[in-house]
XYZ file of N, CA and C in Angstrom:
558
model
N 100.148 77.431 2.591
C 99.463 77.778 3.804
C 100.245 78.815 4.568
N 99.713 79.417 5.061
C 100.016 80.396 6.196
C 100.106 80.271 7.392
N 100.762 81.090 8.148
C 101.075 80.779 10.067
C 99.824 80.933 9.993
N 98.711 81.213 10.438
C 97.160 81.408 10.253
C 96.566 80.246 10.481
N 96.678 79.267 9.207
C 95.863 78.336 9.096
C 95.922 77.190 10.262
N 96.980 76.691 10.326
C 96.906 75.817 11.093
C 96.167 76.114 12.707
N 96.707 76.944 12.978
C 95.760 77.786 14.924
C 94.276 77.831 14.601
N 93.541 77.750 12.943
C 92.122 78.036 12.871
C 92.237 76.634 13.094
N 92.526 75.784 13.216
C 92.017 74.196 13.847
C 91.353 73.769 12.273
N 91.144 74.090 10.883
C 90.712 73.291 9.889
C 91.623 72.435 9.393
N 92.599 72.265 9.330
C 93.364 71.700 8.463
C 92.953 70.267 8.884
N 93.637 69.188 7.866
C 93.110 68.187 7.819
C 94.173 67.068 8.244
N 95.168 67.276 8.895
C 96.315 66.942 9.742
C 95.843 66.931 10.916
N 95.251 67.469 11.683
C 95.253 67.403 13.517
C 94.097 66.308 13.514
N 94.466 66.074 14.780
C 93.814 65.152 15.212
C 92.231 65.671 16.220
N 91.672 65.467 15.843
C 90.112 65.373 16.321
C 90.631 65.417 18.382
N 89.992 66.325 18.975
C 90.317 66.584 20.495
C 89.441 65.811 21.095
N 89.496 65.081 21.927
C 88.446 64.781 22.931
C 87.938 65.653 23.683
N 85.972 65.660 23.745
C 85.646 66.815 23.845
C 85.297 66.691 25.404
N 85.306 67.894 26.243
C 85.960 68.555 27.238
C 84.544 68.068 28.285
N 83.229 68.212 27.856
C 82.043 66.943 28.699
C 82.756 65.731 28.457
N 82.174 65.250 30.209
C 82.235 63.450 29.800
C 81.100 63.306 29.435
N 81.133 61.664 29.449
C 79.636 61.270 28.985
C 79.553 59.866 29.737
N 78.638 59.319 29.517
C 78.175 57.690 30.318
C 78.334 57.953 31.749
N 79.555 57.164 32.347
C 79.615 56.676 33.375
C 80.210 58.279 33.904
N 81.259 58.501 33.371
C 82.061 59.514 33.857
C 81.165 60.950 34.296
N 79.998 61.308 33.270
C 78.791 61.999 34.142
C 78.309 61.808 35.186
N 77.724 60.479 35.324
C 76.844 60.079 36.394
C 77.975 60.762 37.852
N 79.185 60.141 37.216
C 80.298 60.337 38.517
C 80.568 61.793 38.841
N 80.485 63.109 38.196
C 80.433 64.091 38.100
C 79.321 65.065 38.581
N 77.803 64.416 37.978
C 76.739 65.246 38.763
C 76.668 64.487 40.432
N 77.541 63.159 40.582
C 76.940 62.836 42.243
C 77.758 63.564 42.864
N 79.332 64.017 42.576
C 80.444 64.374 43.192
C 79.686 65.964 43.895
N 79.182 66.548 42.267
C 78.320 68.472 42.549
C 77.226 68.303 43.510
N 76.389 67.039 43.482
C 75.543 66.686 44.519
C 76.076 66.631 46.006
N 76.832 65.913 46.469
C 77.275 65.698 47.288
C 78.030 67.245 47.654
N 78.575 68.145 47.199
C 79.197 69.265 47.769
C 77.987 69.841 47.637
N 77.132 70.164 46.997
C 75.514 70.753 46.892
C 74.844 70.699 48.370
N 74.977 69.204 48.610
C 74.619 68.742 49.938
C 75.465 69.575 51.671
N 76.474 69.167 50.923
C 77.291 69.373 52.235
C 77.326 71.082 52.482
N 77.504 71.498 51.307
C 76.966 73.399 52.006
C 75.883 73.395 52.398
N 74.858 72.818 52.051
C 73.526 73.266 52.784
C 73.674 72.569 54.353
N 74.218 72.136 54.503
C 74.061 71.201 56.128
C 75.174 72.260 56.969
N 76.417 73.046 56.216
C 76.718 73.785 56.716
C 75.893 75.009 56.942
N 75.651 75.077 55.800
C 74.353 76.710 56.379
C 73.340 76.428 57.326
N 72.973 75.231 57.077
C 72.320 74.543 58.239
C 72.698 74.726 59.450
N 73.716 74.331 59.867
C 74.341 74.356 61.011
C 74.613 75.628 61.379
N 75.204 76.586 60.851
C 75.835 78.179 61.072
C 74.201 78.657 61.590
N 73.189 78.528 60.899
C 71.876 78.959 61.310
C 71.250 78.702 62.676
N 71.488 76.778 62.852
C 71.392 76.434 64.317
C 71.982 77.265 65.423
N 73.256 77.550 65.070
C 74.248 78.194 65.938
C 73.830 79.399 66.254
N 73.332 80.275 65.385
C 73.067 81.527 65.158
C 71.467 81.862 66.038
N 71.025 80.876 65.891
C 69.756 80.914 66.597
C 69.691 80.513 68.127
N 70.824 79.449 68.302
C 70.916 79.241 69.882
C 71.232 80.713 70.306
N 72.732 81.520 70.053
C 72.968 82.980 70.517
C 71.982 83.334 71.099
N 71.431 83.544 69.465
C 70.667 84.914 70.001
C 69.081 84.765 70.519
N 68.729 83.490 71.210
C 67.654 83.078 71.897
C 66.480 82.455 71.497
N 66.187 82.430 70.153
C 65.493 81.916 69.152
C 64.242 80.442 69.982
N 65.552 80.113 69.991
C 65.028 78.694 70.011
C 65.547 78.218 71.275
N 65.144 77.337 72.742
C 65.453 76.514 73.640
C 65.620 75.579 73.075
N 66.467 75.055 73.816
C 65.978 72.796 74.336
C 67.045 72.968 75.901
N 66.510 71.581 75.989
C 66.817 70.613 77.087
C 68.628 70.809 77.469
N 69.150 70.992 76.344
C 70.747 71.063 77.071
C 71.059 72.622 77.913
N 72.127 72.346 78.136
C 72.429 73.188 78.771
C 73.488 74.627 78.080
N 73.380 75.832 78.455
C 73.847 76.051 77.307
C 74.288 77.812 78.400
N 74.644 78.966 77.726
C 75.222 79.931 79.099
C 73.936 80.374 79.136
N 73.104 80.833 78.694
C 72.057 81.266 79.381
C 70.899 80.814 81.041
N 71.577 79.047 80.947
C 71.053 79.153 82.118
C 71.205 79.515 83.630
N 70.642 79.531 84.768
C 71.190 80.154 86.051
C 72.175 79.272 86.510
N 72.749 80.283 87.507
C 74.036 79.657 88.132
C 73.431 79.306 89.542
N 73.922 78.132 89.790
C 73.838 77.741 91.391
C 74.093 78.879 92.720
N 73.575 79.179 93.709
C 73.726 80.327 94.286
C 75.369 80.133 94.471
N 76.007 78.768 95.166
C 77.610 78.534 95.925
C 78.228 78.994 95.158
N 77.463 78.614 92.980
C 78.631 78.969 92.120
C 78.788 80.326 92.086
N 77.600 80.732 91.703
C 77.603 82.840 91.798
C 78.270 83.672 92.538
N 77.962 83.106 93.899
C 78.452 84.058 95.138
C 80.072 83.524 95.214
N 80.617 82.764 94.443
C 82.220 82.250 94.718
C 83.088 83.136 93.560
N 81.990 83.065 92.164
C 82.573 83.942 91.113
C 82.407 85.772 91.335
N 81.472 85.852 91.871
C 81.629 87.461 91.858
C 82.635 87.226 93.128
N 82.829 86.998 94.554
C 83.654 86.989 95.264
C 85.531 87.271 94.437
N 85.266 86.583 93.670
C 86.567 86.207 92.996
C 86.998 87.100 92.060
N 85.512 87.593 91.495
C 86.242 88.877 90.278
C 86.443 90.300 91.286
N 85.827 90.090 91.958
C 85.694 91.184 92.853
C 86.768 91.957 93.581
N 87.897 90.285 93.759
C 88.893 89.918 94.805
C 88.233 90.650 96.049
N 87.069 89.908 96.794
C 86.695 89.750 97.874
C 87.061 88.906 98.490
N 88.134 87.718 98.583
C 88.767 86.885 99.086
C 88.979 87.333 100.551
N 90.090 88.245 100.797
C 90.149 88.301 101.693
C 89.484 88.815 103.072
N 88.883 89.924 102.576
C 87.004 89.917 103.494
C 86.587 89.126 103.743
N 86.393 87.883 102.887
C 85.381 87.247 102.711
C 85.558 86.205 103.939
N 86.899 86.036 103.712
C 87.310 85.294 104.987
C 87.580 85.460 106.070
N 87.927 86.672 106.234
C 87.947 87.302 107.656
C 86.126 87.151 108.365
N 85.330 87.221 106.870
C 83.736 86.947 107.959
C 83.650 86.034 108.401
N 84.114 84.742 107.382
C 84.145 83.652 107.926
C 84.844 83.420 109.256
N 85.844 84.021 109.907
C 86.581 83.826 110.985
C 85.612 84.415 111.868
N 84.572 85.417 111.778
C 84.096 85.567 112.482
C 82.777 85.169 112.957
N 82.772 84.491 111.964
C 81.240 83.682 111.881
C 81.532 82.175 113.019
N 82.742 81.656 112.572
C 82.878 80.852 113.602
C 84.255 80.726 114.631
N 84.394 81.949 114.648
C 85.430 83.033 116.184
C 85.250 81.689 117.333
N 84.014 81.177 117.851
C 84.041 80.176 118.534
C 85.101 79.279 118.168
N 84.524 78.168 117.273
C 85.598 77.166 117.366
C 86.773 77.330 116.986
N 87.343 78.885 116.664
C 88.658 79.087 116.346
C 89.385 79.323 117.621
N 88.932 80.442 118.416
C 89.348 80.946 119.926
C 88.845 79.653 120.838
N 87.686 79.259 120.794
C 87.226 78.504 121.986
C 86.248 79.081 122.845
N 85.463 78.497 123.096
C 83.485 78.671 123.673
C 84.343 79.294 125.025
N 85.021 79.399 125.618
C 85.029 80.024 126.903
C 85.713 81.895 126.464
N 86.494 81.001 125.493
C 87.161 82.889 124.928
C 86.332 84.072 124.481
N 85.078 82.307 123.781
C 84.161 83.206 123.053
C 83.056 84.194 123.383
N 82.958 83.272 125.213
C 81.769 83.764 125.392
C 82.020 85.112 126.088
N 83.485 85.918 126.037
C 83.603 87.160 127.173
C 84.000 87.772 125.679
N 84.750 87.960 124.478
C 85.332 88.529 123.830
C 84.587 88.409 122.500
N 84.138 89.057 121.271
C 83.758 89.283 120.043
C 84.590 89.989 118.994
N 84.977 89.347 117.688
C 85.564 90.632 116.829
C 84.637 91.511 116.432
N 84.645 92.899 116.441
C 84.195 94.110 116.285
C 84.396 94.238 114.058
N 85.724 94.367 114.239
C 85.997 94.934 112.558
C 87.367 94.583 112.167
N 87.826 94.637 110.748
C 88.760 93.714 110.441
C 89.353 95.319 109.398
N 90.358 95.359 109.386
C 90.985 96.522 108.757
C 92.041 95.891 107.681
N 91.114 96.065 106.466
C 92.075 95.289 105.418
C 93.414 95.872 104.811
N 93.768 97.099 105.509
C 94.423 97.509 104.841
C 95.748 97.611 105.966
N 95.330 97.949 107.221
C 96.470 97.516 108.185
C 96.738 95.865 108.516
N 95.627 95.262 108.011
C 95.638 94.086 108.554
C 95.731 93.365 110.204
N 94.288 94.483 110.467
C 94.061 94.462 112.106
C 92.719 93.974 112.766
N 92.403 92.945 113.165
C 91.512 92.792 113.757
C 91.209 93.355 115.157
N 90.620 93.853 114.966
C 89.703 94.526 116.563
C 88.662 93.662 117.803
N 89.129 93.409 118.389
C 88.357 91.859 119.610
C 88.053 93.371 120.624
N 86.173 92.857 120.987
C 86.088 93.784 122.114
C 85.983 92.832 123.079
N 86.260 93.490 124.313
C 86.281 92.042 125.606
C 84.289 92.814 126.484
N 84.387 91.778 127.186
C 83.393 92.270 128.207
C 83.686 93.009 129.083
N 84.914 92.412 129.632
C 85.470 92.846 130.817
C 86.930 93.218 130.949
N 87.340 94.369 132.156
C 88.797 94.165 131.648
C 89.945 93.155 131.712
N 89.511 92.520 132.636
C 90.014 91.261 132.815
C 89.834 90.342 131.734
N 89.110 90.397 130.852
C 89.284 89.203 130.418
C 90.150 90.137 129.072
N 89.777 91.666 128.759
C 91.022 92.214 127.807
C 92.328 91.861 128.353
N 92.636 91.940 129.494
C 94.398 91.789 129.656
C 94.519 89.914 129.090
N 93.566 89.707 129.789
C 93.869 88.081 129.197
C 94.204 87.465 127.933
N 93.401 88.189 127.140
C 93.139 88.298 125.588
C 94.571 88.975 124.523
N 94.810 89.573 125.618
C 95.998 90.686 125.010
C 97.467 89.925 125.290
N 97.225 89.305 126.782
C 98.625 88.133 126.749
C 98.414 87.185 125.338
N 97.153 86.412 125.208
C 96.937 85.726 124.282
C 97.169 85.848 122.617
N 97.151 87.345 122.841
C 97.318 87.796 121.124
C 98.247 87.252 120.391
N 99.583 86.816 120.598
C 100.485 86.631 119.815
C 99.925 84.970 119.403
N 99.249 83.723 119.947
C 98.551 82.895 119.704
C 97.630 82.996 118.944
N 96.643 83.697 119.444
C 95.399 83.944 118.755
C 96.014 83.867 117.066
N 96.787 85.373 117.294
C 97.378 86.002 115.286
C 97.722 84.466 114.546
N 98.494 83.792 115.164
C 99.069 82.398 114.525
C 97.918 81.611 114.309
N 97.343 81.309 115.204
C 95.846 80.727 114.863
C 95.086 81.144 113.781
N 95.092 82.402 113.971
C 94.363 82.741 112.827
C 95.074 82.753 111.222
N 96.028 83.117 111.505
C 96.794 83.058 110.175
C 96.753 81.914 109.585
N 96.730 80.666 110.965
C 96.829 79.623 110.007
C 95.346 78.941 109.220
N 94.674 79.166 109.888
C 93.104 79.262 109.138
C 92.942 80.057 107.953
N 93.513 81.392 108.167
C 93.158 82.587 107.023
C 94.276 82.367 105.978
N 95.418 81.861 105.930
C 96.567 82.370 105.220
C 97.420 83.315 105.745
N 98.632 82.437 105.645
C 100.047 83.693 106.271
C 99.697 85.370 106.224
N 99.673 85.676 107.065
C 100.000 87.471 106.713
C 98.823 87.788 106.890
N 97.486 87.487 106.785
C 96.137 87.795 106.521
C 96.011 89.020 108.007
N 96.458 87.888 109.467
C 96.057 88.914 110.309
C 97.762 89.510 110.761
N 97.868 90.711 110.528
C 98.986 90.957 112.043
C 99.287 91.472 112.936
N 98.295 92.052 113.523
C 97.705 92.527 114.729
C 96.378 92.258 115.505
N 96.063 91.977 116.471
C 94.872 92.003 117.281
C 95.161 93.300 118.306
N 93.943 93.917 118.006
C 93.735 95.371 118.772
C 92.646 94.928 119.949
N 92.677 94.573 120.996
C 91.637 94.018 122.149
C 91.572 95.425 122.973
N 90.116 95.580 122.812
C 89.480 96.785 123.492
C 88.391 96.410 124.821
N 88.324 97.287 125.572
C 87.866 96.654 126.763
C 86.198 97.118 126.677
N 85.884 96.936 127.578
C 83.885 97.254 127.853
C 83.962 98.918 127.446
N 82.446 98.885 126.514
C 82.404 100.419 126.411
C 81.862 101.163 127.816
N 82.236 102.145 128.003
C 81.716 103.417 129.262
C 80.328 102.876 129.539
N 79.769 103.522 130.597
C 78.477 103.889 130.519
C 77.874 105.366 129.524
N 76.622 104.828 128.896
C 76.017 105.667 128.011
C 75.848 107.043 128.257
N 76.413 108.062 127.551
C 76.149 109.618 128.444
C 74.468 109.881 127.889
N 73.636 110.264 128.700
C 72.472 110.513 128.191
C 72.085 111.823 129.140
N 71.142 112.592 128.737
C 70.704 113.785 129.280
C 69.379 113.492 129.990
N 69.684 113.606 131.353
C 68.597 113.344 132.274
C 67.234 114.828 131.717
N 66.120 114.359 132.602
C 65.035 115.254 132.712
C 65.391 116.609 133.480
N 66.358 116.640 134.384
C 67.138 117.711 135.264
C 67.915 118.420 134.714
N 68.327 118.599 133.503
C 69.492 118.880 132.984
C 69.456 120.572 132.979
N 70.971 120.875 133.277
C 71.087 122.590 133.775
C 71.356 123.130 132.271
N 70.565 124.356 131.820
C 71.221 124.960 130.569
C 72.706 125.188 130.048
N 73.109 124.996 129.122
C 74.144 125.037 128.703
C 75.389 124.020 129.246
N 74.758 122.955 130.226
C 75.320 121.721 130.319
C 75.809 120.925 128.900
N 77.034 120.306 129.182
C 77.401 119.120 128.154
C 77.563 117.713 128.446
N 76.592 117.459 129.958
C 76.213 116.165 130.195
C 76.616 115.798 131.241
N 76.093 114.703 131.681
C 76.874 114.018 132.994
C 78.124 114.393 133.523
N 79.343 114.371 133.086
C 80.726 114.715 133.340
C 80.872 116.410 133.508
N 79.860 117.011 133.556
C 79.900 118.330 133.521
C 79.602 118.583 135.026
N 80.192 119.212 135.883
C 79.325 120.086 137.427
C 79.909 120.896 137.464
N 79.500 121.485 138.179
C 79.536 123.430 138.912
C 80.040 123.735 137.449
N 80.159 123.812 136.685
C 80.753 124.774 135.882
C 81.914 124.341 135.170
């Protein structure tokens, strides 16, 4: 014999291989195992499809999911926030209720006008001048007050301005080339 013969598998020395299918029991156990992974990809494609269809709008239900609306408190708190409108936001609030921060008697002669976010100045107009000098002793209170409502640093100045003028308006009399009330002889 030759190196040859024996690798052609005839010779009559080797032993018979057990062949590489099972059979009986060991099948049955084999096609349920391919079944069962057969199964379980389709419930995944299943699922990837569900998913795929919530996205992109396909299909509703009952849960909740991002497409639905936001509560107005939640909306108007998140754009506030990406916005960083914070600190505006609160300065309106101080002025929305300026009363119970200053007090109904402060409140009722003095108003904040405008809030300067960048000097960090609130502007109080008074009615009267009297009640500006009053307001203006008061300022260094007021700022603490407010700071402590708004957050440290928020205010650090109060600018208290007194009653505006009387209105310049151009009477029915008016002399040519006049520039108004404050104008005579020339």
């Amino acid at each position: 014999m030759t190196a040859e013969e024996p690798a052609s598998g005839g010779g009559p020395e080797e032993a018979p291989k057990p062949s590489a299918e099972p059979s009986g029991v060991d099948l049955a156990r084999v096609a349920l195992r391919a079944a069962k992974e057969a199964a379980r990809a389709r419930g995944d494609a299943a699922q990837q499809k569900k998913q795929v269809r919530r996205g992109s709008g396909l299909r509703s239900g009952s849960g909740r999911d991002g497409r639905d609306p936001m509560a107005l408190g939640a909306a108007i708190n998140r754009l506030v926030t990406e916005r960083g409108w914070e600190a505006p936001a609160a300065v309106g609030g101080v002025m929305g209720r300026w009363p119970q921060i200053v007090g109904e008697d402060l409140a009722n002669h003095c108003v904040p006008e405008s809030y300067d976010e960048d000097e960090r100045v609130l502007t109080v107009r008074c009615d009267s001048t009297a009640w500006a000098t009053n307001v203006r002793l008061l300022a260094p209170q007021l700022v603490a007050r407010l700071n402590e409502d708004l957050g440290h640093g928020r205010v650090r100045l109060l600018k208290v301005l007194g009653p505006h003028g009387p209105a310049r308006r151009f009477g029915p009399l008016r002399a040519p080339g006049s520039t108004g009330p404050g104008d005579t002889y020339g």
